[in-house]
Coordinates of C-alpha atoms in Angstrom, one line a residue:
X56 CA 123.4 113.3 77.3
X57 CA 121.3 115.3 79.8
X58 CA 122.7 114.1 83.7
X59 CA 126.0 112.2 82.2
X60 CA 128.9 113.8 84.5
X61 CA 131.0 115.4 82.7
X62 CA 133.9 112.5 83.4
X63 CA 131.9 109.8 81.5
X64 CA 131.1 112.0 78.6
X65 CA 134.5 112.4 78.0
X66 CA 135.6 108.6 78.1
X67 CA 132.6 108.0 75.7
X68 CA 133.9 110.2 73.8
X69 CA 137.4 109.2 73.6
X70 CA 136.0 105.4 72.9
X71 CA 133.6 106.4 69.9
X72 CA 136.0 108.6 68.2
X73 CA 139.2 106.2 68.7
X74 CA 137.3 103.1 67.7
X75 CA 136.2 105.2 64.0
X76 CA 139.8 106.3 63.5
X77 CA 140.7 102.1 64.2
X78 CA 138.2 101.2 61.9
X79 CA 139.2 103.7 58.9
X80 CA 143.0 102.5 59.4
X81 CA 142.2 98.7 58.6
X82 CA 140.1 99.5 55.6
X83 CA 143.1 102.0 54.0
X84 CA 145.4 98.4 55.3
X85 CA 148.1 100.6 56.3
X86 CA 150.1 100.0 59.2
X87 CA 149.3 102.0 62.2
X88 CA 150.9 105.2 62.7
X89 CA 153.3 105.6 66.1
X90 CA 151.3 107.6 68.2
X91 CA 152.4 111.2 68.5
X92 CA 153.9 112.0 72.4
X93 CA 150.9 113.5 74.2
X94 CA 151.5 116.9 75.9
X95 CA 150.9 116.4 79.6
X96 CA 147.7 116.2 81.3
X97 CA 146.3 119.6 82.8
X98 CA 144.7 117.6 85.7
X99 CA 144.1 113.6 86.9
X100 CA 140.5 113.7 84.6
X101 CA 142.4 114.5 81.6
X102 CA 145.1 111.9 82.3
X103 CA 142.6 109.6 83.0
X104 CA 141.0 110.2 79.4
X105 CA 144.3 109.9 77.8
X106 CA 145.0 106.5 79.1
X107 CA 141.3 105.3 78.1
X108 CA 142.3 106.4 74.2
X109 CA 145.4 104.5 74.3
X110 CA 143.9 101.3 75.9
X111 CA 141.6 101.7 73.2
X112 CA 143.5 102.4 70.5
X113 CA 145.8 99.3 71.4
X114 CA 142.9 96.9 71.5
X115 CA 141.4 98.2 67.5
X116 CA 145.3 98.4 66.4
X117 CA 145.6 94.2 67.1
X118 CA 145.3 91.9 64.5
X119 CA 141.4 90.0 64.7
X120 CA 142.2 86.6 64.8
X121 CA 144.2 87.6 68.3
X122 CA 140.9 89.3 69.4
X123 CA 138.2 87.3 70.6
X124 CA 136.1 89.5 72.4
X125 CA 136.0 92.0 69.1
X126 CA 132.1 91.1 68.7
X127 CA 131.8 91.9 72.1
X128 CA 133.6 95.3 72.1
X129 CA 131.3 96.4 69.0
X130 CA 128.4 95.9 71.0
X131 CA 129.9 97.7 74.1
X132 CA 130.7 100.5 71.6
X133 CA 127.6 100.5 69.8
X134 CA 125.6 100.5 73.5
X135 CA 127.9 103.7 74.5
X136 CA 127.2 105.8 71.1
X137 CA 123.5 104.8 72.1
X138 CA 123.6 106.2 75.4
X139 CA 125.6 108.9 74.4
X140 CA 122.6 109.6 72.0
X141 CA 119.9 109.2 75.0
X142 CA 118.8 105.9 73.9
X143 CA 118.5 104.2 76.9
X144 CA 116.0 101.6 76.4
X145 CA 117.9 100.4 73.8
X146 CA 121.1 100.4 75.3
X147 CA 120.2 99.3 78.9
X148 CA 119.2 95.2 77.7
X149 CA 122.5 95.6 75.6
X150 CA 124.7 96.5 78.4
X151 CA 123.0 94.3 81.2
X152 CA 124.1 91.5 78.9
X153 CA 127.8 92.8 78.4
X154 CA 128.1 93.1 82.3
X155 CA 127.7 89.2 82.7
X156 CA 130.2 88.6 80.4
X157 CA 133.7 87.1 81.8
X158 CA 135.2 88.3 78.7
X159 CA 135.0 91.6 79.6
X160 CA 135.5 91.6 83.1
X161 CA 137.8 94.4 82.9
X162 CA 135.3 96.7 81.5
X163 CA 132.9 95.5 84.1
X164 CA 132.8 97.7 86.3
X165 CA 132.3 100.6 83.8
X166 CA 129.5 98.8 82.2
X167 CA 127.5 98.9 85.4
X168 CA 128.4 101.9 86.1
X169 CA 127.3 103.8 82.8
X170 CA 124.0 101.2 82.6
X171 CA 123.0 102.1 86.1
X172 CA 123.0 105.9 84.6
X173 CA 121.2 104.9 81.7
X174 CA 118.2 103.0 84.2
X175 CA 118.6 106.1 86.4
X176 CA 117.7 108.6 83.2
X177 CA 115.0 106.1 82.5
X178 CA 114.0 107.0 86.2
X179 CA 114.6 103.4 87.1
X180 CA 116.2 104.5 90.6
X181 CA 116.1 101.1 92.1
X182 CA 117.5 98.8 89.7
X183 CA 120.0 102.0 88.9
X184 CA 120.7 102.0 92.5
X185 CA 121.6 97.8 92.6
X186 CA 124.4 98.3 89.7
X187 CA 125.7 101.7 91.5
X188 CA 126.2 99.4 94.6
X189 CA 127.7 96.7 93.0
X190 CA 130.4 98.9 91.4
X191 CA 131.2 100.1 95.2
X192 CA 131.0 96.9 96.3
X193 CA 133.9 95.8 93.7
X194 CA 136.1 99.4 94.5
X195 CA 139.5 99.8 93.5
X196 CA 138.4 101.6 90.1
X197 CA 137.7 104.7 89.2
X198 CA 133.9 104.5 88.6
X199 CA 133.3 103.9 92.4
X200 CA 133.1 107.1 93.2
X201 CA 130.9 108.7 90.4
X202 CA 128.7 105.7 91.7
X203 CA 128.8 106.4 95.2
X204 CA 127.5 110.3 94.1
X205 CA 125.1 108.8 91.7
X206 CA 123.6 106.2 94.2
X207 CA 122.9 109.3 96.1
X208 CA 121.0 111.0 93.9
X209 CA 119.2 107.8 93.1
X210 CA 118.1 106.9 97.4
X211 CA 117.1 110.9 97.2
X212 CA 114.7 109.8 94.5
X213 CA 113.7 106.8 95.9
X214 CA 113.5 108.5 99.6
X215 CA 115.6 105.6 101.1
X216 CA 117.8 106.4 103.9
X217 CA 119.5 102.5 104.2
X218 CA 120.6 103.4 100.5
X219 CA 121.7 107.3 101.2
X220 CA 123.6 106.1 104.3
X221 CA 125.2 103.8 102.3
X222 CA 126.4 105.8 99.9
X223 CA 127.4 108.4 102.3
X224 CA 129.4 106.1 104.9
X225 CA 131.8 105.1 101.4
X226 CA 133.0 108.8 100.9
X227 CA 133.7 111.9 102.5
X228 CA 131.0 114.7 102.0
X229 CA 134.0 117.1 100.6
X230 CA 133.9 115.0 97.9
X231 CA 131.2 115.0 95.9
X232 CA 130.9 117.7 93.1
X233 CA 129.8 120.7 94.6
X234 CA 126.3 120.7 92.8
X235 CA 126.1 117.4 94.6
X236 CA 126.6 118.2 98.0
X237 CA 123.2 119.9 98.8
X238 CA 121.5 116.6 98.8
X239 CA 123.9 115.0 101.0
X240 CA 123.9 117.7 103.6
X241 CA 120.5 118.0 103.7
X242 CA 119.6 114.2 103.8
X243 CA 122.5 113.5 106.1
X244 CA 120.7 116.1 108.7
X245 CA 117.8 114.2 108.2
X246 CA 119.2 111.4 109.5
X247 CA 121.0 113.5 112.8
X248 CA 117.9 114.8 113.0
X249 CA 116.2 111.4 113.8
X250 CA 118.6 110.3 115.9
X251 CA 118.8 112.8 118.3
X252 CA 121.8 114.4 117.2
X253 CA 120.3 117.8 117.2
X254 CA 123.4 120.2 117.4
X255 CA 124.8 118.0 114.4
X256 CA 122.0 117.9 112.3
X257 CA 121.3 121.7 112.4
X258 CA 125.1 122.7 111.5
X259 CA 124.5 120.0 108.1
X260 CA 121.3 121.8 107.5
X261 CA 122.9 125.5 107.5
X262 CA 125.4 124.1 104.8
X263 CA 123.0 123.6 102.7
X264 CA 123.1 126.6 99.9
X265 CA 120.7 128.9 99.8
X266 CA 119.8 128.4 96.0
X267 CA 119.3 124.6 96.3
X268 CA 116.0 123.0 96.0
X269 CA 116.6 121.9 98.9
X270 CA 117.0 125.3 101.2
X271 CA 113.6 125.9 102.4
X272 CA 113.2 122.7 104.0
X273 CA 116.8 122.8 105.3
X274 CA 115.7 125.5 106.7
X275 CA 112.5 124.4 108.5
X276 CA 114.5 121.3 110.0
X277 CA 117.1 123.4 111.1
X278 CA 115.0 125.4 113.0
X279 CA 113.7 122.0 114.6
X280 CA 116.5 121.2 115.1
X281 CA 117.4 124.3 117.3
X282 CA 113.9 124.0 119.1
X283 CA 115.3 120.5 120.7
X284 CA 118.3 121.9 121.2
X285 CA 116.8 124.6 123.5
X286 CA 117.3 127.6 121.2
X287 CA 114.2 128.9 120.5
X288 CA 115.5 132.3 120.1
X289 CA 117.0 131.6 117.1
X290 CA 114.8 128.9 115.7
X291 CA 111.8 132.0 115.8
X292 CA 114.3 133.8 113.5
X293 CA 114.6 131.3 111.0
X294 CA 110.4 130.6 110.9
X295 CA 109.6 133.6 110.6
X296 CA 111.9 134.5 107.5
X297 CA 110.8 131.3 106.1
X298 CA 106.9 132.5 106.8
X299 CA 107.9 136.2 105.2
X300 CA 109.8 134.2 101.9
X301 CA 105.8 132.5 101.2
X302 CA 103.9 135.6 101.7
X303 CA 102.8 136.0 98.3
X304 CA 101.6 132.2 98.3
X305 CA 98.4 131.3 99.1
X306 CA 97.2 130.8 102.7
X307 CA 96.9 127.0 102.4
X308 CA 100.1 126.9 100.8
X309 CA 102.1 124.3 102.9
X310 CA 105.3 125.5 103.6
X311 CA 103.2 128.7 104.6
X312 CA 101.2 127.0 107.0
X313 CA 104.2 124.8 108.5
X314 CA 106.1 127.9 109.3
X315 CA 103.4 129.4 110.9
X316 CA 102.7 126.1 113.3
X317 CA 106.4 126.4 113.7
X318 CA 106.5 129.7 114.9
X319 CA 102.9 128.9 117.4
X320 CA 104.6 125.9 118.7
X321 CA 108.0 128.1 119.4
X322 CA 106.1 130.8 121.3
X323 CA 104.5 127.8 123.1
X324 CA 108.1 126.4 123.9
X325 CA 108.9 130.1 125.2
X326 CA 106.0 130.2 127.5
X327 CA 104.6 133.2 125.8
X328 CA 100.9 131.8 126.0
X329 CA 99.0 134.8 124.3
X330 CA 101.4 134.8 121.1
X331 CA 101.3 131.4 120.7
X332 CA 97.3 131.7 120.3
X333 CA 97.7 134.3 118.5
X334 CA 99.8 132.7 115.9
X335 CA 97.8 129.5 116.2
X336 CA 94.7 131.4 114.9
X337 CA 96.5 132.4 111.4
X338 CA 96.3 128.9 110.6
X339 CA 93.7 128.6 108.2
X340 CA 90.6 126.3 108.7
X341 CA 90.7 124.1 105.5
X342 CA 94.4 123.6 106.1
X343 CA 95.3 120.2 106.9
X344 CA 96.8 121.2 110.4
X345 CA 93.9 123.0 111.7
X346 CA 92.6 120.2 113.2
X347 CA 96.8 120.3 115.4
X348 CA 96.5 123.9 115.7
X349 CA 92.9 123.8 117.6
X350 CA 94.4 121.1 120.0
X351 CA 97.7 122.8 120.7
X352 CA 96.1 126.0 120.8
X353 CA 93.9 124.7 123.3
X354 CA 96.9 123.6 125.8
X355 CA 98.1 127.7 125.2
X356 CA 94.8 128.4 126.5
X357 CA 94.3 126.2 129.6
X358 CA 98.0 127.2 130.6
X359 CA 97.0 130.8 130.2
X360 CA 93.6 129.9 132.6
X361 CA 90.9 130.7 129.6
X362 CA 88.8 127.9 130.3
X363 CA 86.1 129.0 128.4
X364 CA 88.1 129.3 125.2
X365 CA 89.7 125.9 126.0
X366 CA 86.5 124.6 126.1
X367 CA 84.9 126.3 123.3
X368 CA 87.9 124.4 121.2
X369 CA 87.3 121.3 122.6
X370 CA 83.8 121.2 121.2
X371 CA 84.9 121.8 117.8
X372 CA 87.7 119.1 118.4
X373 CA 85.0 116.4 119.8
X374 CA 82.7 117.3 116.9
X375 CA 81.6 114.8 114.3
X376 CA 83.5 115.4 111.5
X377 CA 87.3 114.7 113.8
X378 CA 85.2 111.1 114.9
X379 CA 88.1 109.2 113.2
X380 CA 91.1 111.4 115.1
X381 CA 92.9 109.5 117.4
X382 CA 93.0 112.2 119.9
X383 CA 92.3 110.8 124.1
X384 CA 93.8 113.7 125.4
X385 CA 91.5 116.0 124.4
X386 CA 88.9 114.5 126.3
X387 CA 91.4 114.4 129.4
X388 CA 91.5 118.3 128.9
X389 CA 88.4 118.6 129.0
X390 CA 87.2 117.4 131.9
X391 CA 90.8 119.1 133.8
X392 CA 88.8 122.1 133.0
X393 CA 85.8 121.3 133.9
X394 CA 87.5 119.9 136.9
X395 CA 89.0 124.0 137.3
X396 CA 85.6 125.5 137.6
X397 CA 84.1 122.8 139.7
X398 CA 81.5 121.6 137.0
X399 CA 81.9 118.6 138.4
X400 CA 79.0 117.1 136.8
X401 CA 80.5 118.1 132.9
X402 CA 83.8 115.9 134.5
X403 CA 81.8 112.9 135.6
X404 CA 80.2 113.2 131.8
X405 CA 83.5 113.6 130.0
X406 CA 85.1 111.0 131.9
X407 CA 82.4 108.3 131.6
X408 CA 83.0 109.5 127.5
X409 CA 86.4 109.2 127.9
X410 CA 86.4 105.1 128.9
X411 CA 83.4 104.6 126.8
X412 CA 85.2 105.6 123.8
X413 CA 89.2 104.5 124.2
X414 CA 88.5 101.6 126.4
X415 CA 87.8 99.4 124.0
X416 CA 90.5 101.0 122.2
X417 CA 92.7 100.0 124.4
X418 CA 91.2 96.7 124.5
X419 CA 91.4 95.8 121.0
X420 CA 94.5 97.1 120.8
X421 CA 96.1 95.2 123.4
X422 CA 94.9 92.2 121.7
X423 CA 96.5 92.4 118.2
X424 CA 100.1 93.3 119.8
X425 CA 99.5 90.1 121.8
X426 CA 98.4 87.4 119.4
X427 CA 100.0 88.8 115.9
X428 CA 103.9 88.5 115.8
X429 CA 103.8 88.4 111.7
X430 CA 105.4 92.0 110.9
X431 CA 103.7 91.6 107.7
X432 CA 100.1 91.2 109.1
X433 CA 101.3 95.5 110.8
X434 CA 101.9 96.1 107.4
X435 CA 98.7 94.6 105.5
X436 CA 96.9 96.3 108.8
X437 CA 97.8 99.7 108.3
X438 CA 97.9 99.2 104.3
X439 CA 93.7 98.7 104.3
X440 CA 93.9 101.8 106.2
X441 CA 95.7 103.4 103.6
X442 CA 93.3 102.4 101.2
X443 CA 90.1 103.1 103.4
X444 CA 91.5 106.7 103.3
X445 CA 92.4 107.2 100.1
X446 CA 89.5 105.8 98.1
X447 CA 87.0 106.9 100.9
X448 CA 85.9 103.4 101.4
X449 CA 83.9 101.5 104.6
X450 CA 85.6 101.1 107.6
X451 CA 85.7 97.2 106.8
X452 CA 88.0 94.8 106.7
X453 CA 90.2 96.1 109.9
X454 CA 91.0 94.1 113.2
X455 CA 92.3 97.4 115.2
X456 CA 90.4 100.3 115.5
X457 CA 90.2 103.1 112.1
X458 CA 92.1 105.9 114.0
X459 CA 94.3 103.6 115.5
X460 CA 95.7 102.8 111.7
X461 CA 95.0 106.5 110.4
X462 CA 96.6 107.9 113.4
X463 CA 99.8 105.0 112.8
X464 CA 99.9 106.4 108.8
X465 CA 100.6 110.1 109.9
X466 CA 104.0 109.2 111.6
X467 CA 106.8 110.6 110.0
X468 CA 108.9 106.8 109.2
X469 CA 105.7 105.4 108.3
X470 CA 104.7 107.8 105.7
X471 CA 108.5 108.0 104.3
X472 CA 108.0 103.9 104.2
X473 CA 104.9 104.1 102.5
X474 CA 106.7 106.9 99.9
X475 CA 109.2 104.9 99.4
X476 CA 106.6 101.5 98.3
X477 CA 104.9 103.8 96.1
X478 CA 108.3 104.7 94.3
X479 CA 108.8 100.9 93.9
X480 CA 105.2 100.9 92.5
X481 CA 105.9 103.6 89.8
X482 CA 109.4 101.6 88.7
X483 CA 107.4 98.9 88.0
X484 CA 104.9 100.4 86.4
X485 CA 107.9 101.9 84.1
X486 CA 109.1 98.9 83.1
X487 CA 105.7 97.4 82.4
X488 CA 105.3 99.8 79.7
X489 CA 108.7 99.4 78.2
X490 CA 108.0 96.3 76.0
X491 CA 111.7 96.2 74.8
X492 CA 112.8 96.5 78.5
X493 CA 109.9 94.5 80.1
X494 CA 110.5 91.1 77.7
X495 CA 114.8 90.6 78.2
X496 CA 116.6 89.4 80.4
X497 CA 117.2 93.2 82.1
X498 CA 113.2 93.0 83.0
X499 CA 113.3 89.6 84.6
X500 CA 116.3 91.3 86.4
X501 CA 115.0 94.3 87.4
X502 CA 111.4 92.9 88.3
X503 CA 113.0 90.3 90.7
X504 CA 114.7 93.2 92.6
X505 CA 111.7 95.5 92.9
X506 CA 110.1 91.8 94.4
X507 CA 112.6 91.5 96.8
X508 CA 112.6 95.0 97.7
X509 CA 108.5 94.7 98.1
X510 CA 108.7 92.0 100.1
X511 CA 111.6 93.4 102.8
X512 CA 110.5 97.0 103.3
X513 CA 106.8 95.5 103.8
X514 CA 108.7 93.8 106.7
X515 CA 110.4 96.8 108.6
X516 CA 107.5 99.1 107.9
X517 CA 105.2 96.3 110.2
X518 CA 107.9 96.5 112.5
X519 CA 107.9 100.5 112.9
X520 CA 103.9 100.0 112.8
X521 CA 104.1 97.5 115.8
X522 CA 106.5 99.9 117.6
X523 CA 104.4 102.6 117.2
X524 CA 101.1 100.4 118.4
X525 CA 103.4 99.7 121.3
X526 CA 103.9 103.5 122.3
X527 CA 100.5 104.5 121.7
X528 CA 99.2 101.4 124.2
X529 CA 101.9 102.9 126.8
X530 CA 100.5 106.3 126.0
X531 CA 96.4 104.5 126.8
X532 CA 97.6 103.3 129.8
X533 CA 99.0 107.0 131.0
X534 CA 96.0 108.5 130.1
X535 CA 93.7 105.8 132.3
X536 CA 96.0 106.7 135.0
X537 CA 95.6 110.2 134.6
X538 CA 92.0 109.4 133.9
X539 CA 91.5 107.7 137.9
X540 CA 93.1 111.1 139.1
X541 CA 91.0 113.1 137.5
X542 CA 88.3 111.1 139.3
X543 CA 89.2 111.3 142.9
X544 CA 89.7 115.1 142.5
X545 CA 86.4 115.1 141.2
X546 CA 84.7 113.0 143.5
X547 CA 86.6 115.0 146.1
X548 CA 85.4 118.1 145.3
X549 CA 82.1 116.8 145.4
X550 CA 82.3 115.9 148.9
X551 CA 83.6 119.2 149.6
X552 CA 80.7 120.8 147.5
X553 CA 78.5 119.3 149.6
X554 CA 79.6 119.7 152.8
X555 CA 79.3 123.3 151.6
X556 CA 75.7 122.8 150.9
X557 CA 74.8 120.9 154.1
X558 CA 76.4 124.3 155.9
X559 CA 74.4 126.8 153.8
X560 CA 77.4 128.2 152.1
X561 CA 77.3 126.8 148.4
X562 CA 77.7 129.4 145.9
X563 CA 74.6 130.5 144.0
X564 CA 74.5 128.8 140.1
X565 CA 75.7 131.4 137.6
X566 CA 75.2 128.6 134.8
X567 CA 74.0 130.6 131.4
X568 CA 72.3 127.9 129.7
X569 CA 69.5 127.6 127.1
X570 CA 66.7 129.5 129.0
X571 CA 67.7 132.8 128.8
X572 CA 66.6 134.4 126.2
X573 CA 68.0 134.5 123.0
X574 CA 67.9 138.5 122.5
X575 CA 70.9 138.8 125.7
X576 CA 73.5 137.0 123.0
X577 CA 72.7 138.7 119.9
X578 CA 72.1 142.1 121.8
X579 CA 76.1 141.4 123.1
X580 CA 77.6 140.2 119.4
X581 CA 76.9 136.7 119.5
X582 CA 75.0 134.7 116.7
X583 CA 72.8 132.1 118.5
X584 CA 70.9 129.5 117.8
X585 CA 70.3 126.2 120.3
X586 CA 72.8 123.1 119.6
X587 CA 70.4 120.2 118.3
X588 CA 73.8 117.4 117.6
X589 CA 74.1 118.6 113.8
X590 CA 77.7 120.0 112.6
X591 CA 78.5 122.5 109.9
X592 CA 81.8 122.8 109.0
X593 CA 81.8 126.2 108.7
X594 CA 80.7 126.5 112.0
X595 CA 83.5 124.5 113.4
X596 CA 86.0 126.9 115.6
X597 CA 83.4 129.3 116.3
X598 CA 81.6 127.5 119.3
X599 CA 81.7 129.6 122.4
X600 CA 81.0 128.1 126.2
X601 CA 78.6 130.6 127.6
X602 CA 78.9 128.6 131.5
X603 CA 80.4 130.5 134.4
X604 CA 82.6 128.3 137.0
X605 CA 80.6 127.0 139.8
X606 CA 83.7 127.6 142.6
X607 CA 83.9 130.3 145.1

């Protein structure tokens, strides 16, 4: 069998070849031999074994009639050879049956155990995960903890933490098998990781070996990790090796591109202003974080006090083809640099667009989180969104705004949640297609879980949707406030503009607009042509503000 561990094979094993040597004995109707005196175990596994032959070997040696349960045990032996011989959608209905059975409520808990490994094979993770539990639940036995590493391996699938913690809080890291441990290190600092715990989670992540599958993210979260914990020294380290490991991948290739935002945003921790745009400008265009890289490369640049190149972002970023990004600040950094070169005129503009476009935003937002309470009406919110994305459809159907709900679906726990639906999804497709599986008793089982487990994640994803709804109507309300600020400087330095001009001492307009003539910009490198309101995509990131400040 291709997963079994190696400490089920053996008791499989043991019970197919004792139980042939039982049945050969009763047809030559000669009394059973004394067992020969066993030569002592090398280690507790073996020992283990041994006692599973002789329990066996008693139970074929009785008489019938003092057997009851024999039809029962020929099933349970003929479900084992089948697993043993990767049958598993034959064995799996036989063993659900066997595990209901009182009379063999002693084997019970291997049962479970070895049918949860057969649904896990049959990538069945949830309703593998249900028997693992229930065989930790019982404890006491020695199955509980080849279930508690299985159910690990089966919430890693499944990307559910409740499950992986779990499995994790029954047992002590040191031990699961070694080949094991990977997984639980890394998912373990996952989960430090969320909570804050950032010195924690980066000493799990640098246990993870270098050879697992999981080492290059391990890796990346590490260096996260080491960014929150103020060590951006060595979090630079660890990007940039991770950047040099994809070199020969291609430039869109996304653990490429995420080490290369990594190491931007650490130059940007460091204060190093011109690396950080430097590295922000490796980031290729038809990646999906160039639209992140424009906007954070654009705060690199206002803090380094290139206001045109801020704005000349900004354009792209307020372009028609990001009309769905949730992204207010932009606008807010806009007009702070029109605001810095006293084009107070372009900060009146960019204000009034600011409250034309993310007041009633903030309206309509405000709303929903004050007449819905349902968390399933968050969920069936954001799940149209889902849809409207991912089959291109209308924007139709939706009581909040379209980048509200897109902006909601790229949060981290909200894409896991919706992962972790669509692994639910594919179960059930599974079992749908397994006729023998989909029709018994194991089907009505295992499609009453996956219902269950539908209906209560739907739940605590609306509740992470309304909490993030909550922080984003927080995060409105800053940036109105910011907003009114913005305002009064503005209308401030208007005053003090034109007290200048009343007194003769304004400073002359050095505005470069779109009466000069076109040969100055293509005589100095620049390809021209007037803006008319259309957008090409290719054109997007190569805008350039041609205005000179207006301040003395």
């Amino acid at each position: 069998m291709k997963n079994f561990s190696r400490f089920s094979l053996l008791i499989l094993i043991a019970l197919s070849v004792t139980s042939a040597d039982a049945q050969n004995n009763r047809k030559k109707a000669k009394p059973a031999a004394k067992p020969k005196a066993a030569a002592p175990a090398a280690n507790p596994m073996m020992r283990a074994v041994e006692r599973a032959q002789q329990k066996q070997t008693n139970r074929a040696a009785a008489p019938r009639q003092q057997s009851p349960t024999s039809y029962l045990q020929q099933q349970l032996n003929q479900a084992l050879a089948q697993v043993r011989a990767g049958q598993y959608q034959q064995a799996a209905p036989t063993l659900y049956g066997l595990s209901r059975r009182k009379e063999l409520e002693s084997e019970r808990q291997q049962i479970k155990y070895i049918l949860g490994v057969a649904l896990s094979e049959m990538k069945m993770y949830q309703t593998a995960a249900f028997q693992f539990v229930d065989v930790i639940r019982t404890g006491g036995g020695k199955y509980v903890r080849q279930s508690i590493e299985r159910l690990s391996l089966a919430a890693d699938a499944l990307g559910d933490d409740t499950l992986l913690n779990y499995a994790i809080s029954k047992v002590r890291i040191d031990e699961f098998p070694q080949n094991q441990k990977d997984v639980v290190y890394y998912r373990l600092g996952e989960i430090k990781l969320r909570n804050g715990q950032f010195g924690e989670a980066a000493e799990l992540f640098s246990r993870v070996n270098a050879n697992s599958r999981y080492s290059a993210n391990a890796r990346f979260n590490r260096g996260l990790a080491l960014l929150e914990s103020n060590r951006p020294q060595e979090a630079l380290q660890l990007f940039n090796s991770l950047h040099q490991s994809r070199s020969r991948a291609s430039v869109t290739d996304t653990n490429r591109v995420a080490s290369q935002m990594a190491i931007a945003r650490t130059y940007y921790q460091m204060q190093d202003w011109d690396k950080a745009m430097e590295a922000y400008r490796e980031i290729p265009r038809d990646s999906e974080y160039w639209h992140d890289a424009l906007f954070e490369s654009s705060w690199a640049q206002l803090r380094s006090a290139k206001f045109r190149s801020t704005l000349s972002n900004l354009q792209s970023l307020h372009s028609a083809y990001y009309e769905d990004s949730f992204i207010p600040e932009s606008l807010l950094v806009r007009s702070i640099v029109y605001l810095y070169i006293c084009k107070f005129d372009e900060t009146e503009k960019t204000l009034n667009l600011f409250e034309a476009q993310y007041g009633p935003v903030r309206t309509q937002l405000s709303r929903f989180l004050e007449t819905t309470r349902d968390p399933l009406a968050y969920f069936q919110e954001v799940e149209r969104a889902y849809y409207i994305r991912k089959d291109r459809k209308p924007n139709q159907g939706l009581r909040l705004p379209y980048m509200v709900s897109r902006a909601v679906l790229d949060e981290g726990n909200v894409k896991r949640a919706f992962g972790y639906l669509k692994a639910l999804n594919d179960e059930k497709a599974r079992i749908e297609a397994l006729p023998t599986i989909a029709r018994s008793p194991l089907g009505v089982y295992a499609m009453k879980v996956l219902a269950s487990r539908f209906k209560n994640s739907k739940v605590s994803t609306g509740d992470l949707v309304r909490a993030h709804l909550l922080n984003m109507r927080k995060n409105l309300n800053d940036f109105f406030e910011q907003a009114s600020f913005v305002r009064y400087e503005m209308i401030n330095g208007k005053k003090e503009l034109l007290k200048k001009k009343i007194a003769g001492k304004e400073s002359p307009n050095a505005q470069i607009d779109e009466n000069v003539d076109r040969k100055f910009y293509t005589q100095n490198g620049f390809e021209y042509w007037p803006f008319d309101g259309e957008y090409w995509l290719d054109e997007i990131g190569n805008y350039h503000y041609l205005g000179q400040q207006s301040c003395e």
